[in-house]
CSV table of C-alpha atoms in Angstrom, one decimal:
chain,number,residue,atom,x,y,z
H,201,MET,CA,-31.6,32.1,15.9
H,202,ALA,CA,-30.7,33.9,18.9
H,203,ILE,CA,-26.9,34.3,16.9
H,204,VAL,CA,-29.0,35.6,14.8
H,205,ASN,CA,-31.6,38.0,16.2
H,206,ASN,CA,-28.3,39.6,17.7
H,207,VAL,CA,-27.2,40.5,13.9
H,208,LEU,CA,-30.6,41.4,13.1
H,209,LYS,CA,-30.9,43.9,16.3
H,210,ASN,CA,-27.6,45.3,15.7
H,211,ASN,CA,-27.6,46.2,11.8
H,212,ASN,CA,-31.4,47.8,12.6
H,213,SER,CA,-29.1,49.8,15.1
H,214,LYS,CA,-26.9,50.9,12.8
H,215,ILE,CA,-29.0,52.3,10.1
H,216,GLU,CA,-31.1,53.4,12.9
H,217,GLN,CA,-28.5,55.7,13.2
H,218,GLU,CA,-27.2,56.5,10.4
H,219,PHE,CA,-30.6,57.5,9.8
H,220,PHE,CA,-30.9,60.3,12.0
H,221,SER,CA,-27.4,61.4,11.2
H,222,ILE,CA,-29.2,61.6,8.0
H,223,LEU,CA,-31.8,64.1,9.2
H,224,ASN,CA,-29.8,65.6,11.9
H,225,SER,CA,-28.4,67.3,9.4
H,226,LYS,CA,-31.3,68.1,7.7
H,227,GLU,CA,-32.1,70.0,10.6
H,228,PHE,CA,-35.5,67.8,11.0
H,229,VAL,CA,-36.9,68.7,13.8
H,230,LEU,CA,-36.3,64.8,15.8
H,231,THR,CA,-39.9,65.0,18.4
H,232,SER,CA,-39.7,62.2,20.3
H,233,GLY,CA,-42.7,60.9,19.1
H,234,ILE,CA,-40.9,61.0,15.9
H,235,LYS,CA,-37.6,58.9,17.7
H,236,LYS,CA,-40.4,56.9,19.0
H,237,ILE,CA,-41.9,55.2,15.4
H,238,ILE,CA,-38.1,55.3,13.9
H,239,ASN,CA,-37.0,53.1,16.4
H,240,PHE,CA,-40.4,51.1,16.5
H,241,PHE,CA,-40.1,50.2,12.7
H,242,PHE,CA,-36.4,49.3,12.5
H,243,SER,CA,-36.8,47.3,15.3
H,244,SER,CA,-39.8,45.4,13.3
H,245,GLU,CA,-39.0,42.1,11.4
H,246,GLU,CA,-42.6,42.7,10.4
H,247,HIS,CA,-43.8,44.7,6.8
H,248,LEU,CA,-45.7,47.6,8.3
H,249,SER,CA,-48.8,49.5,6.8
H,250,GLN,CA,-49.6,53.5,7.7
H,251,ASN,CA,-52.4,51.9,9.4
H,252,ASP,CA,-50.3,49.6,12.1
H,253,ILE,CA,-48.0,52.4,12.8
H,254,GLU,CA,-50.9,54.7,13.6
H,255,LYS,CA,-52.1,51.7,16.3
H,256,TYR,CA,-48.9,51.5,17.6
H,257,THR,CA,-48.5,55.4,18.5
H,258,LYS,CA,-51.8,55.0,20.0
H,259,LYS,CA,-50.9,52.2,22.3
H,260,ASN,CA,-48.5,53.8,23.6
H,261,LYS,CA,-49.8,57.4,23.5
H,262,ILE,CA,-47.2,59.0,21.7
H,263,ASP,CA,-48.0,62.5,20.3
H,264,ILE,CA,-47.9,63.0,16.3
H,265,SER,CA,-49.7,63.3,13.9
H,266,GLU,CA,-51.0,60.9,11.2
H,267,ASN,CA,-48.8,63.1,8.3
H,268,GLN,CA,-45.7,63.3,10.8
H,269,ILE,CA,-45.9,59.5,10.7
H,270,LYS,CA,-46.6,59.7,6.2
H,271,GLN,CA,-43.5,62.3,6.2
H,272,VAL,CA,-41.5,59.9,8.2
H,273,VAL,CA,-42.0,57.3,6.1
H,274,GLU,CA,-41.4,59.2,2.8
H,275,ILE,CA,-38.2,60.4,4.2
H,276,LEU,CA,-37.4,56.6,4.8
H,277,ILE,CA,-37.9,56.0,1.4
H,278,ASP,CA,-36.2,58.7,-0.5
H,279,TYR,CA,-33.6,57.9,1.4
H,280,GLY,CA,-33.1,53.9,1.0
H,281,PHE,CA,-34.1,53.1,4.3
H,282,ALA,CA,-37.1,51.4,3.8
H,283,ARG,CA,-39.3,49.6,0.8
H,284,LYS,CA,-43.1,50.1,-0.1
H,285,HIS,CA,-44.8,46.7,-1.2
H,286,LYS,CA,-48.0,46.6,-1.9
H,287,PHE,CA,-48.5,42.3,-2.2
H,288,GLU,CA,-51.7,41.2,-3.9
H,289,ASP,CA,-54.3,42.6,-1.0
H,290,GLY,CA,-53.7,46.3,-2.4
H,291,ILE,CA,-52.4,46.7,1.4
H,292,VAL,CA,-48.7,49.4,1.5
H,293,ARG,CA,-46.3,47.8,3.4
H,294,TYR,CA,-43.3,50.1,4.8
H,295,GLU,CA,-40.2,47.7,5.8
H,296,HIS,CA,-36.6,48.5,6.7
H,297,LEU,CA,-33.2,48.3,5.1
H,298,HIS,CA,-31.4,45.3,5.7
H,299,LEU,CA,-27.7,45.9,4.7
H,300,ASN,CA,-26.4,43.4,2.5
H,301,GLU,CA,-29.1,41.1,2.5
H,302,HIS,CA,-31.9,40.5,-0.1
H,303,HIS,CA,-34.9,37.9,0.4
H,304,ASP,CA,-38.0,37.5,-0.9
H,305,HIS,CA,-41.2,36.5,0.7
H,306,ILE,CA,-44.2,34.0,0.7
H,307,ILE,CA,-47.3,35.5,1.6
H,308,CYS,CA,-50.4,33.6,2.5
H,309,ILE,CA,-53.7,34.8,1.1
H,310,LYS,CA,-56.2,33.7,4.4
H,311,CYS,CA,-53.8,35.7,7.2
H,312,LYS,CA,-51.8,37.6,5.1
H,313,LYS,CA,-49.3,36.1,6.9
H,314,ILE,CA,-46.0,37.4,5.6
H,315,ILE,CA,-42.8,35.2,5.9
H,316,GLU,CA,-39.4,36.1,4.3
H,317,PHE,CA,-36.4,34.2,2.7
H,318,LYS,CA,-33.5,34.1,0.5
H,319,SER,CA,-32.4,31.3,-1.4
H,320,ASP,CA,-28.1,31.1,-3.0
H,321,LYS,CA,-29.7,28.9,-5.5
H,322,ILE,CA,-33.1,30.4,-6.6
H,323,GLU,CA,-30.1,34.0,-7.0
H,324,GLN,CA,-27.7,32.7,-8.9
H,325,TYR,CA,-30.6,30.8,-11.3
H,326,GLN,CA,-31.8,34.1,-12.0
H,327,ILE,CA,-27.8,35.1,-12.5
H,328,ASN,CA,-27.9,32.2,-15.1
H,329,ILE,CA,-31.0,33.7,-16.9
H,330,SER,CA,-29.7,36.4,-17.2
H,331,ASN,CA,-26.1,35.8,-18.7
H,332,GLU,CA,-27.4,33.3,-21.0
H,333,THR,CA,-29.9,35.7,-22.5
H,334,ASP,CA,-28.3,38.2,-22.9
H,335,PHE,CA,-30.2,40.6,-20.3
H,336,HIS,CA,-28.8,42.9,-17.4
H,337,PRO,CA,-31.3,42.8,-14.3
H,338,PHE,CA,-31.6,45.6,-11.8
H,339,TRP,CA,-33.3,44.0,-9.7
H,340,HIS,CA,-35.9,41.2,-8.6
H,341,LYS,CA,-39.1,40.9,-6.8
H,342,MET,CA,-40.4,37.5,-6.0
H,343,GLU,CA,-43.9,37.1,-4.0
H,344,ILE,CA,-44.8,33.0,-3.9
H,345,TYR,CA,-48.7,33.2,-3.0
H,346,GLY,CA,-50.6,30.4,-0.5
H,347,LEU,CA,-51.7,29.5,2.4
H,348,CYS,CA,-49.6,28.9,5.1
H,349,ASN,CA,-50.0,24.9,6.9
H,350,LYS,CA,-52.0,26.6,9.1
H,351,CYS,CA,-55.0,28.3,7.6
H,352,PHE,CA,-54.9,24.6,5.0
H,353,GLY,CA,-55.5,23.3,7.8
H,354,ASN,CA,-55.8,19.1,7.9
H,355,HIS,CA,-54.2,18.2,3.8
H,356,SER,CA,-51.9,20.8,5.0
H,357,LYS,CA,-49.2,17.8,4.3
H,358,LYS,CA,-50.9,16.7,1.3
H,359,HIS,CA,-49.5,18.7,-2.3
H,360,VAL,CA,-53.0,20.0,-4.0
H,361,LEU,CA,-52.4,21.5,-7.6
H,362,LEU,CA,-52.6,24.4,-8.7
H,363,SER,CA,-55.9,23.8,-11.1
H,364,MET,CA,-57.9,22.7,-7.6
H,365,ALA,CA,-57.0,25.9,-5.8
H,366,HIS,CA,-60.4,28.3,-6.9
């Protein structure tokens, strides 16, 4: 797992440096506060909300306004360095670009934990279905909602029929 984490950190660092290069070429004023939130964003593997970023800035006493944070997040999205997600709970969250990696999400409806996963079998199945139906997909997303083992409680080893869910 440490090797995977090191690869992620290296890829994230490369993407972060590319983003800084673009901002520099656009003569964007890179204050120390902006640099710190960009570094925080790219170093996190979480799906961050605007509120999460603001909490980070307050906790770390970073001098940056809410409008500056919004501006940086919008630039990240505009240049393709971040994606905006609105999961079932309605909170808008952002995740940074992952080089050459598509992934999907499993979301706990109780604790809001988000787990990323990748399945080559599912990806291939989607390609096969698209080919069989003469469809030309550009993108897709998969979100699976349910309860994690911790939230499900003592019954976590048992399967529950969807019809039994409340």
